[in-house]
CSV table of C-alpha atoms and ligand atoms in Angstrom, one decimal:
chain,number,residue,atom,x,y,z
A,1081,MET,CA,-42.7,-111.4,9.5
A,1082,LYS,CA,-41.5,-108.2,9.8
A,1083,ASN,CA,-39.9,-106.3,7.5
A,1084,ILE,CA,-36.5,-105.7,8.6
A,1085,LYS,CA,-34.6,-103.0,7.0
A,1086,LYS,CA,-30.6,-103.1,5.9
A,1087,ILE,CA,-28.2,-101.1,5.6
A,1088,LEU,CA,-24.5,-100.6,4.6
A,1089,VAL,CA,-22.1,-98.7,5.8
A,1090,VAL,CA,-18.5,-98.2,3.7
A,1091,SER,CA,-16.3,-95.9,4.9
A,1092,PHE,CA,-11.9,-95.5,5.0
A,1093,SER,CA,-10.5,-92.9,7.8
A,1094,GLN,CA,-6.9,-92.2,8.8
A,1095,SER,CA,-7.0,-90.9,12.1
A,1096,GLY,CA,-10.7,-91.7,13.0
A,1097,GLN,CA,-12.7,-88.8,12.3
A,1098,LEU,CA,-14.4,-90.1,9.3
A,1099,ALA,CA,-15.3,-92.8,11.6
A,1100,ASP,CA,-16.3,-90.7,14.4
A,1101,ILE,CA,-19.1,-89.0,12.1
A,1102,VAL,CA,-20.7,-92.5,10.8
A,1103,SER,CA,-21.1,-94.1,14.5
A,1104,ALA,CA,-22.9,-89.6,14.6
A,1105,LEU,CA,-25.0,-90.4,12.2
A,1106,VAL,CA,-26.0,-94.8,11.4
A,1107,ASP,CA,-25.8,-95.1,15.7
A,1108,PRO,CA,-29.8,-93.6,16.6
A,1109,LEU,CA,-31.0,-95.1,13.1
A,1110,VAL,CA,-30.2,-98.5,14.3
A,1111,ASN,CA,-30.3,-97.7,18.8
A,1112,GLU,CA,-33.4,-95.6,18.6
A,1113,THR,CA,-35.1,-98.0,16.7
A,1114,GLU,CA,-37.9,-99.9,18.0
A,1115,ASN,CA,-38.3,-103.6,17.7
A,1116,GLY,CA,-34.5,-103.3,16.1
A,1117,ARG,CA,-36.1,-103.0,12.6
A,1118,ILE,CA,-33.1,-101.7,11.0
A,1119,SER,CA,-30.1,-103.9,10.6
A,1120,VAL,CA,-26.8,-102.4,9.7
A,1121,VAL,CA,-23.3,-104.0,8.3
A,1122,THR,CA,-20.5,-102.4,8.4
A,1123,GLU,CA,-17.2,-102.6,5.6
A,1124,THR,CA,-13.9,-100.6,6.4
A,1125,LEU,CA,-12.3,-100.3,3.6
A,1126,ARG,CA,-8.4,-101.8,3.5
A,1127,PRO,CA,-6.2,-101.0,1.2
A,1128,ILE,CA,-3.1,-103.4,1.1
A,1129,GLU,CA,-0.4,-101.7,1.2
A,1130,PRO,CA,-2.1,-98.6,4.0
A,1131,PHE,CA,-1.4,-95.4,3.3
A,1132,PRO,CA,0.6,-93.1,5.6
A,1133,PHE,CA,-0.5,-91.2,8.7
A,1134,PRO,CA,0.9,-89.5,9.8
A,1135,TRP,CA,2.7,-88.5,6.3
A,1136,THR,CA,6.2,-86.5,5.2
A,1137,ALA,CA,5.5,-84.0,3.1
A,1138,LEU,CA,6.8,-86.3,0.4
A,1139,GLU,CA,4.0,-88.8,0.9
A,1140,PHE,CA,1.8,-86.0,2.3
A,1141,VAL,CA,2.3,-85.2,-1.6
A,1142,ASP,CA,3.4,-88.6,-3.9
A,1143,VAL,CA,-1.2,-89.0,-3.5
A,1144,PHE,CA,-2.3,-85.9,-5.5
A,1145,PRO,CA,-2.2,-87.6,-8.9
A,1146,GLU,CA,-3.8,-90.6,-8.4
A,1147,SER,CA,-6.4,-89.4,-6.5
A,1148,LEU,CA,-7.5,-86.0,-8.5
A,1149,GLU,CA,-7.3,-88.5,-11.9
A,1150,GLU,CA,-9.4,-91.9,-9.7
A,1151,VAL,CA,-6.4,-94.2,-10.1
A,1152,PRO,CA,-6.8,-97.4,-8.1
A,1153,CYS,CA,-4.9,-98.9,-5.2
A,1154,ARG,CA,-4.9,-102.5,-4.4
A,1155,LEU,CA,-7.7,-103.4,-2.0
A,1156,ALA,CA,-7.9,-106.2,1.1
A,1157,PRO,CA,-11.2,-108.5,0.0
A,1158,VAL,CA,-14.2,-106.7,1.5
A,1159,SER,CA,-16.4,-108.6,3.5
A,1160,PHE,CA,-19.6,-107.8,3.7
A,1161,ASP,CA,-21.9,-110.2,0.8
A,1162,PRO,CA,-22.1,-107.7,-2.0
A,1163,ASP,CA,-25.0,-110.1,-3.5
A,1164,ALA,CA,-27.2,-109.5,0.0
A,1165,ASP,CA,-30.3,-107.2,-0.1
A,1166,TYR,CA,-29.8,-103.6,0.8
A,1167,ASP,CA,-33.0,-101.5,1.0
A,1168,LEU,CA,-29.8,-98.1,2.0
A,1169,ILE,CA,-25.9,-97.7,1.3
A,1170,VAL,CA,-24.1,-94.9,3.3
A,1171,LEU,CA,-20.8,-94.6,1.7
A,1172,ALA,CA,-19.2,-92.3,4.2
A,1173,TYR,CA,-15.2,-90.4,2.1
A,1174,GLN,CA,-13.0,-88.2,2.4
A,1175,VAL,CA,-11.4,-85.1,0.0
A,1176,TRP,CA,-8.4,-85.5,-0.6
A,1177,TYR,CA,-7.0,-83.0,-3.6
A,1178,LEU,CA,-11.0,-82.1,-5.0
A,1179,ALA,CA,-11.9,-85.9,-5.3
A,1180,PRO,CA,-12.3,-88.9,-2.2
A,1181,SER,CA,-9.3,-90.4,-1.1
A,1182,ILE,CA,-7.8,-93.1,-3.0
A,1183,PRO,CA,-9.6,-96.1,-1.2
A,1184,VAL,CA,-12.5,-95.3,-1.6
A,1185,THR,CA,-12.2,-94.9,-5.4
A,1186,SER,CA,-11.2,-97.4,-5.2
A,1187,PHE,CA,-14.4,-99.1,-4.4
A,1188,LEU,CA,-16.3,-97.2,-6.4
A,1189,GLN,CA,-14.2,-99.0,-9.1
A,1190,SER,CA,-15.0,-102.4,-7.3
A,1191,PRO,CA,-17.6,-104.9,-9.3
A,1192,GLU,CA,-18.5,-104.9,-5.7
A,1193,ALA,CA,-19.6,-101.8,-5.4
A,1194,ALA,CA,-21.1,-102.5,-9.0
A,1195,ARG,CA,-22.9,-105.4,-8.0
A,1196,VAL,CA,-24.5,-103.9,-4.3
A,1197,MET,CA,-25.3,-100.7,-5.8
A,1198,ARG,CA,-26.9,-101.2,-8.6
A,1199,GLY,CA,-31.0,-99.8,-8.1
A,1200,ARG,CA,-30.1,-99.3,-4.5
A,1201,PRO,CA,-30.3,-96.0,-2.3
A,1202,VAL,CA,-26.8,-94.4,-1.8
A,1203,ILE,CA,-26.0,-91.7,0.6
A,1204,THR,CA,-22.9,-90.3,0.7
A,1205,LEU,CA,-20.8,-89.0,4.0
A,1206,ILE,CA,-18.4,-86.9,3.4
A,1207,GLY,CA,-16.6,-84.8,6.3
A,1208,CYS,CA,-13.3,-83.3,5.1
A,1209,ARG,CA,-11.5,-79.0,5.8
A,1210,ASN,CA,-13.5,-77.8,3.9
A,1211,MET,CA,-13.8,-78.6,0.0
A,1212,TRP,CA,-15.8,-81.4,-1.8
A,1213,LEU,CA,-18.2,-80.1,-4.3
A,1214,GLN,CA,-15.4,-81.4,-7.4
A,1215,ALA,CA,-15.1,-84.8,-5.3
A,1216,GLN,CA,-18.6,-84.9,-4.8
A,1217,GLU,CA,-18.6,-84.4,-8.6
A,1218,LYS,CA,-16.3,-87.7,-9.4
A,1219,VAL,CA,-18.8,-89.6,-6.2
A,1220,LYS,CA,-21.6,-88.7,-8.5
A,1221,ARG,CA,-20.5,-90.5,-11.4
A,1222,ARG,CA,-19.4,-92.9,-10.2
A,1223,ILE,CA,-21.9,-93.9,-8.4
A,1224,ALA,CA,-24.3,-93.5,-11.1
A,1225,ALA,CA,-22.0,-95.7,-13.7
A,1226,ASN,CA,-22.7,-98.7,-10.8
A,1227,GLY,CA,-26.4,-98.5,-11.4
A,1228,GLY,CA,-26.5,-96.6,-7.5
A,1229,LEU,CA,-29.6,-93.9,-6.6
A,1230,LEU,CA,-27.8,-91.5,-5.2
A,1231,VAL,CA,-31.0,-90.2,-2.7
A,1232,GLY,CA,-28.9,-87.9,0.1
A,1233,ASN,CA,-25.4,-86.2,0.4
A,1234,ILE,CA,-24.5,-84.9,4.8
A,1235,VAL,CA,-21.5,-82.9,4.8
A,1236,LEU,CA,-19.4,-81.9,7.6
A,1237,THR,CA,-16.2,-79.7,7.4
A,1238,ASP,CA,-13.7,-77.9,9.0
A,1239,SER,CA,-15.4,-74.6,10.6
A,1240,ALA,CA,-12.1,-72.5,10.9
A,1241,PRO,CA,-10.9,-70.4,8.6
A,1242,ASN,CA,-9.5,-71.6,4.9
A,1243,LEU,CA,-6.0,-69.9,6.1
A,1244,VAL,CA,-6.1,-70.9,9.4
A,1245,GLY,CA,-7.6,-74.3,8.8
A,1246,VAL,CA,-4.4,-75.1,6.5
A,1247,ILE,CA,-1.8,-74.2,9.1
A,1248,THR,CA,-4.0,-76.4,11.4
A,1249,ILE,CA,-4.9,-79.4,9.5
A,1250,ALA,CA,-1.6,-79.6,7.5
A,1251,ALA,CA,0.3,-80.0,11.2
A,1252,TRP,CA,-2.3,-82.5,12.3
A,1253,MET,CA,-2.0,-84.8,9.2
A,1254,LEU,CA,2.0,-83.9,9.1
A,1255,THR,CA,2.3,-85.0,13.4
A,1256,GLY,CA,-0.8,-87.0,13.4
A,1257,LYS,CA,-2.3,-85.4,16.9
A,1258,LYS,CA,-5.0,-84.0,16.5
A,1259,LYS,CA,-3.8,-81.0,18.6
A,1260,ARG,CA,-4.0,-76.9,19.1
A,1261,PHE,CA,-0.9,-76.1,16.6
A,1262,LEU,CA,1.5,-74.0,18.9
A,1263,GLY,CA,-1.9,-73.8,21.4
A,1264,ILE,CA,-2.9,-71.4,19.8
A,1265,LEU,CA,-4.8,-71.9,16.7
A,1266,PRO,CA,-8.0,-73.4,17.1
A,1267,ASN,CA,-8.1,-77.7,17.1
A,1268,PRO,CA,-8.0,-78.6,13.7
A,1269,GLY,CA,-10.3,-80.9,11.7
A,1270,ILE,CA,-14.1,-81.4,12.1
A,1271,THR,CA,-14.8,-80.2,16.2
A,1272,GLU,CA,-16.9,-82.1,18.2
A,1273,GLY,CA,-19.5,-80.5,18.8
A,1274,ASP,CA,-20.1,-80.6,14.9
A,1275,ILE,CA,-19.7,-84.9,14.6
A,1276,VAL,CA,-22.2,-85.1,17.9
A,1277,ALA,CA,-24.5,-82.8,15.8
A,1278,ALA,CA,-24.2,-85.8,13.2
A,1279,ARG,CA,-27.4,-87.3,14.7
A,1280,ARG,CA,-29.9,-84.9,13.9
A,1281,PHE,CA,-29.7,-86.0,10.5
A,1282,SER,CA,-30.7,-89.7,11.6
A,1283,PRO,CA,-34.6,-89.6,11.6
A,1284,ALA,CA,-34.7,-88.2,8.2
A,1285,ILE,CA,-33.3,-90.6,6.8
A,1286,ARG,CA,-34.4,-93.6,9.0
A,1287,GLY,CA,-38.1,-92.5,8.0
A,1288,ALA,CA,-36.6,-92.4,4.3
A,1289,LEU,CA,-36.0,-96.2,4.8
A,1290,LEU,CA,-38.4,-97.3,6.7
A,1291,ASN,CA,-41.5,-95.8,4.4
A,1292,ASP,CA,-39.2,-96.6,1.3
A,1293,ARG,CA,-39.4,-93.5,0.1
A,1294,TRP,CA,-36.4,-91.1,-1.0
A,1295,THR,CA,-37.9,-88.1,-2.4
A,1296,ALA,CA,-37.7,-85.5,-0.3
A,1297,LEU,CA,-35.0,-86.7,1.6
A,1298,GLN,CA,-32.6,-84.1,0.6
A,1299,GLN,CA,-34.8,-81.4,0.9
A,1300,ALA,CA,-35.3,-82.5,4.5
A,1301,LEU,CA,-32.0,-82.8,5.4
A,1302,ASN,CA,-30.6,-79.5,3.9
A,1303,ARG,CA,-33.2,-78.1,5.3
A,1304,LEU,CA,-30.8,-79.2,8.9
A,1305,GLY,CA,-27.8,-77.7,7.2
A,1306,ALA,CA,-26.6,-81.1,5.9
A,1307,THR,CA,-25.2,-79.5,2.2
A,1308,PRO,CA,-22.8,-75.9,3.0
A,1309,VAL,CA,-22.1,-74.8,0.4
A,1310,VAL,CA,-19.9,-71.5,0.1
A,1311,PRO,CA,-20.4,-69.3,-3.0
A,1312,ALA,CA,-16.3,-68.5,-3.2
A,1313,PHE,CA,-15.3,-72.2,-3.5
A,1314,ILE,CA,-17.0,-73.0,-6.3
A,1315,LEU,CA,-14.8,-70.4,-8.4
A,1316,PHE,CA,-12.0,-71.5,-6.7
A,1317,GLU,CA,-12.3,-75.1,-7.0
A,1318,SER,CA,-12.8,-75.3,-10.7
A,1319,ARG,CA,-10.2,-72.6,-10.9
A,1320,ILE,CA,-7.9,-75.4,-8.4
A,1321,LYS,CA,-9.1,-78.2,-11.1
A,1322,LYS,CA,-7.6,-77.0,-14.0
A,1323,ILE,CA,-4.2,-76.2,-12.7
A,1324,PHE,CA,-4.2,-79.0,-10.4
A,1325,ALA,CA,-4.9,-81.4,-13.5
A,1326,VAL,CA,-2.2,-79.9,-15.1
A,1327,TRP,CA,0.3,-80.9,-12.1
A,1328,SER,CA,-1.1,-84.0,-11.8
A,1329,ALA,CA,0.5,-84.9,-15.6
A,1330,PHE,CA,3.4,-83.1,-15.1
A,1331,ILE,CA,4.6,-85.3,-11.9
A,1332,ARG,CA,3.1,-88.7,-13.8
A,1333,ARG,CA,5.4,-88.4,-16.5
A,1334,ARG,CA,8.1,-89.4,-14.4
A,1335,GLY,CA,6.5,-91.9,-13.1
A,1336,GLU,CA,3.3,-93.4,-10.7
A,1337,ARG,CA,2.7,-93.2,-7.0
A,1338,GLY,CA,6.4,-94.2,-5.0
A,1339,ASP,CA,8.4,-93.8,-8.0
A,1340,PRO,CA,11.7,-91.8,-6.6
A,1341,ALA,CA,11.7,-90.1,-9.9
A,1342,ARG,CA,9.1,-88.4,-8.9
A,1343,LYS,CA,10.7,-86.2,-6.5
A,1344,PRO,CA,12.6,-83.1,-8.2
A,1345,ARG,CA,8.8,-82.6,-9.1
A,1346,LEU,CA,7.0,-83.3,-6.0
A,1347,ARG,CA,8.8,-80.8,-4.9
A,1348,LEU,CA,8.5,-78.5,-6.5
A,1349,PHE,CA,4.2,-79.0,-6.1
A,1350,ILE,CA,4.6,-78.3,-2.3
A,1351,GLY,CA,6.2,-75.0,-3.4
A,1352,TYR,CA,3.3,-73.8,-6.0
A,1353,LEU,CA,1.7,-75.7,-3.0
A,1354,LEU,CA,2.6,-72.9,-0.4
A,1355,THR,CA,2.1,-70.2,-2.7
A,1356,ALA,CA,-1.5,-71.1,-4.1
A,1357,ILE,CA,-2.7,-71.6,-0.7
A,1358,PHE,CA,-0.7,-68.4,1.1
A,1359,ILE,CA,0.1,-65.7,-1.5
A,1360,LEU,CA,-2.2,-66.8,-5.2
A,1361,ALA,CA,-5.7,-67.2,-3.2
A,1362,PRO,CA,-5.5,-63.7,-0.1
A,1363,LEU,CA,-4.8,-62.1,-3.2
A,1364,ALA,CA,-7.5,-64.1,-5.7
A,1365,THR,CA,-9.8,-63.4,-2.9
A,1366,GLY,CA,-10.3,-59.4,-4.8
A,1367,VAL,CA,-11.0,-61.2,-8.0
A,1368,THR,CA,-13.3,-63.3,-7.1
A,1369,ALA,CA,-15.6,-61.0,-4.6
A,1370,LEU,CA,-15.7,-59.1,-7.8
A,1371,ILE,CA,-16.5,-62.3,-10.2
A,1372,ARG,CA,-19.3,-63.8,-8.0
A,1373,LEU,CA,-20.6,-59.8,-8.0
A,1374,LEU,CA,-20.6,-60.2,-12.1
A,1375,LYS,CA,-21.8,-64.0,-12.3
A,1376,LYS,CA,-24.6,-63.5,-9.4
A,1377,ASP,CA,-27.0,-65.2,-11.4
A,1378,LYS,CA,-24.8,-68.4,-12.5
A,1379,ILE,CA,-23.0,-68.1,-9.1
A,1380,ASN,CA,-26.4,-68.6,-7.3
A,1381,THR,CA,-27.8,-71.1,-9.8
A,1382,LEU,CA,-24.8,-73.1,-9.0
A,1383,THR,CA,-25.3,-73.1,-5.0
A,1384,ASP,CA,-28.5,-74.3,-6.1
A,1385,TYR,CA,-27.3,-77.4,-8.0
A,1386,PHE,CA,-24.3,-78.1,-5.8
A,1387,GLN,CA,-27.1,-78.8,-2.9
A,1388,THR,CA,-28.9,-81.7,-5.0
A,1389,ASN,CA,-28.1,-85.2,-6.2
A,1390,HIS,CA,-28.4,-84.0,-9.9
A,1391,LEU,CA,-25.6,-84.4,-11.7
A,1392,LYS,CA,-24.4,-82.2,-15.5
A,1393,GLU,CA,-22.8,-84.0,-18.4
A,1394,PRO,CA,-18.8,-84.3,-17.5
B,779,FMN,C1,-3.8,-86.4,1.1
B,779,FMN,C2,-5.2,-85.0,1.5
B,779,FMN,C3,-5.0,-84.5,0.9
B,779,FMN,C4,-6.1,-83.9,0.9
B,779,FMN,N1,-6.9,-82.6,0.6
B,779,FMN,C5,-8.6,-82.8,0.9
B,779,FMN,C6,-9.0,-81.5,0.0
B,779,FMN,O1,-9.2,-81.2,-1.0
B,779,FMN,N2,-10.3,-80.7,0.4
B,779,FMN,C7,-10.7,-80.8,1.9
B,779,FMN,O2,-11.6,-80.7,2.0
B,779,FMN,N3,-9.9,-81.7,2.6
B,779,FMN,C8,-8.7,-82.2,2.3
B,779,FMN,N4,-8.2,-83.1,3.4
B,779,FMN,C9,-8.6,-83.4,4.7
B,779,FMN,C10,-9.4,-84.9,4.6
B,779,FMN,O3,-10.7,-84.4,3.6
B,779,FMN,C11,-10.0,-85.1,5.5
B,779,FMN,O4,-10.4,-84.3,6.4
B,779,FMN,C12,-8.8,-85.4,6.7
B,779,FMN,O5,-8.1,-86.5,6.4
B,779,FMN,C13,-9.5,-86.5,7.5
B,779,FMN,O6,-9.8,-87.7,7.5
B,779,FMN,P1,-9.6,-88.8,8.4
B,779,FMN,O7,-11.4,-89.7,9.0
B,779,FMN,O8,-9.3,-90.6,7.4
B,779,FMN,O9,-8.6,-89.0,9.0
B,779,FMN,C14,-7.1,-83.9,2.1
B,779,FMN,C15,-6.5,-85.0,3.6
B,779,FMN,C16,-5.3,-85.6,2.2
B,779,FMN,C17,-4.8,-86.2,3.6
């Protein structure tokens, strides 16, 4: 009897962008495999109380503390069998505030995730704006805690310059319309071309899966540009992480997500974000360049680290 390999793909997407990325990567695995040697089960995570899309500005920041601190929400029961014998799990996620989105964080902390991941290879597929390093550290930790083995990571990001990307993605998230802001700036999000091109990763995954050989997969994916690490963002994210922790504690002292008592502090946080993005970050660019020069070896080591699936101690 022929040996059919089974993949479980778990994902969540608000606008459909991540769903398109998943299709671009996963469809070729099934379609181009002779004699149907690979079968795929897809699981779309469904929060019991849906997250808004488009968001209002206050709703958008109200998910900040719980995203950062990985506080789970309630999910509808999963429809896959967590005790089935999967050969590979693909976890597709987007980043919310330097962390996996709340639906994905919730799945990672569920008993079903622990059951299905234990002892199994896992590939993460990220579709975000441009900052995924800290989020992936959190996901690495969760996968390890579930007993899964992270064998691959593929990241797709917006190609627009940072400031342009902030404006276009904010307009997209707050209107729900993925179109050119004011008709001049580029389309928000990951380009159609980049999404379609995600199929280039599929043959390496298919080869590893059919042969059950995972050790060289990440290197093969990296040769195709799977993990775009921007050195300046290593410093940037670690700096923001510390500031975000303070803001998060400050907001949560007024209540949990949805509590109207948080509103004044959320408004302050919006003010901070706007100042940080449009004033502090551009000012810090020069300082960051200097630090990169002074800490060249350390940054190079970290750049290499973020392109692997190893996990540093917390
Ligand atoms: C609340 C929120 C916070 C986000 N924070 C980040 C972030 O910290 N870093 C980043 O690169 N992208 C961030 N994004 C963009 C998302 O990662 C993602 O690209 C976008 O939401 C589209 O995903 P979708 O497939 O769910 O529609 C954020 C999006 C939302 C809604």
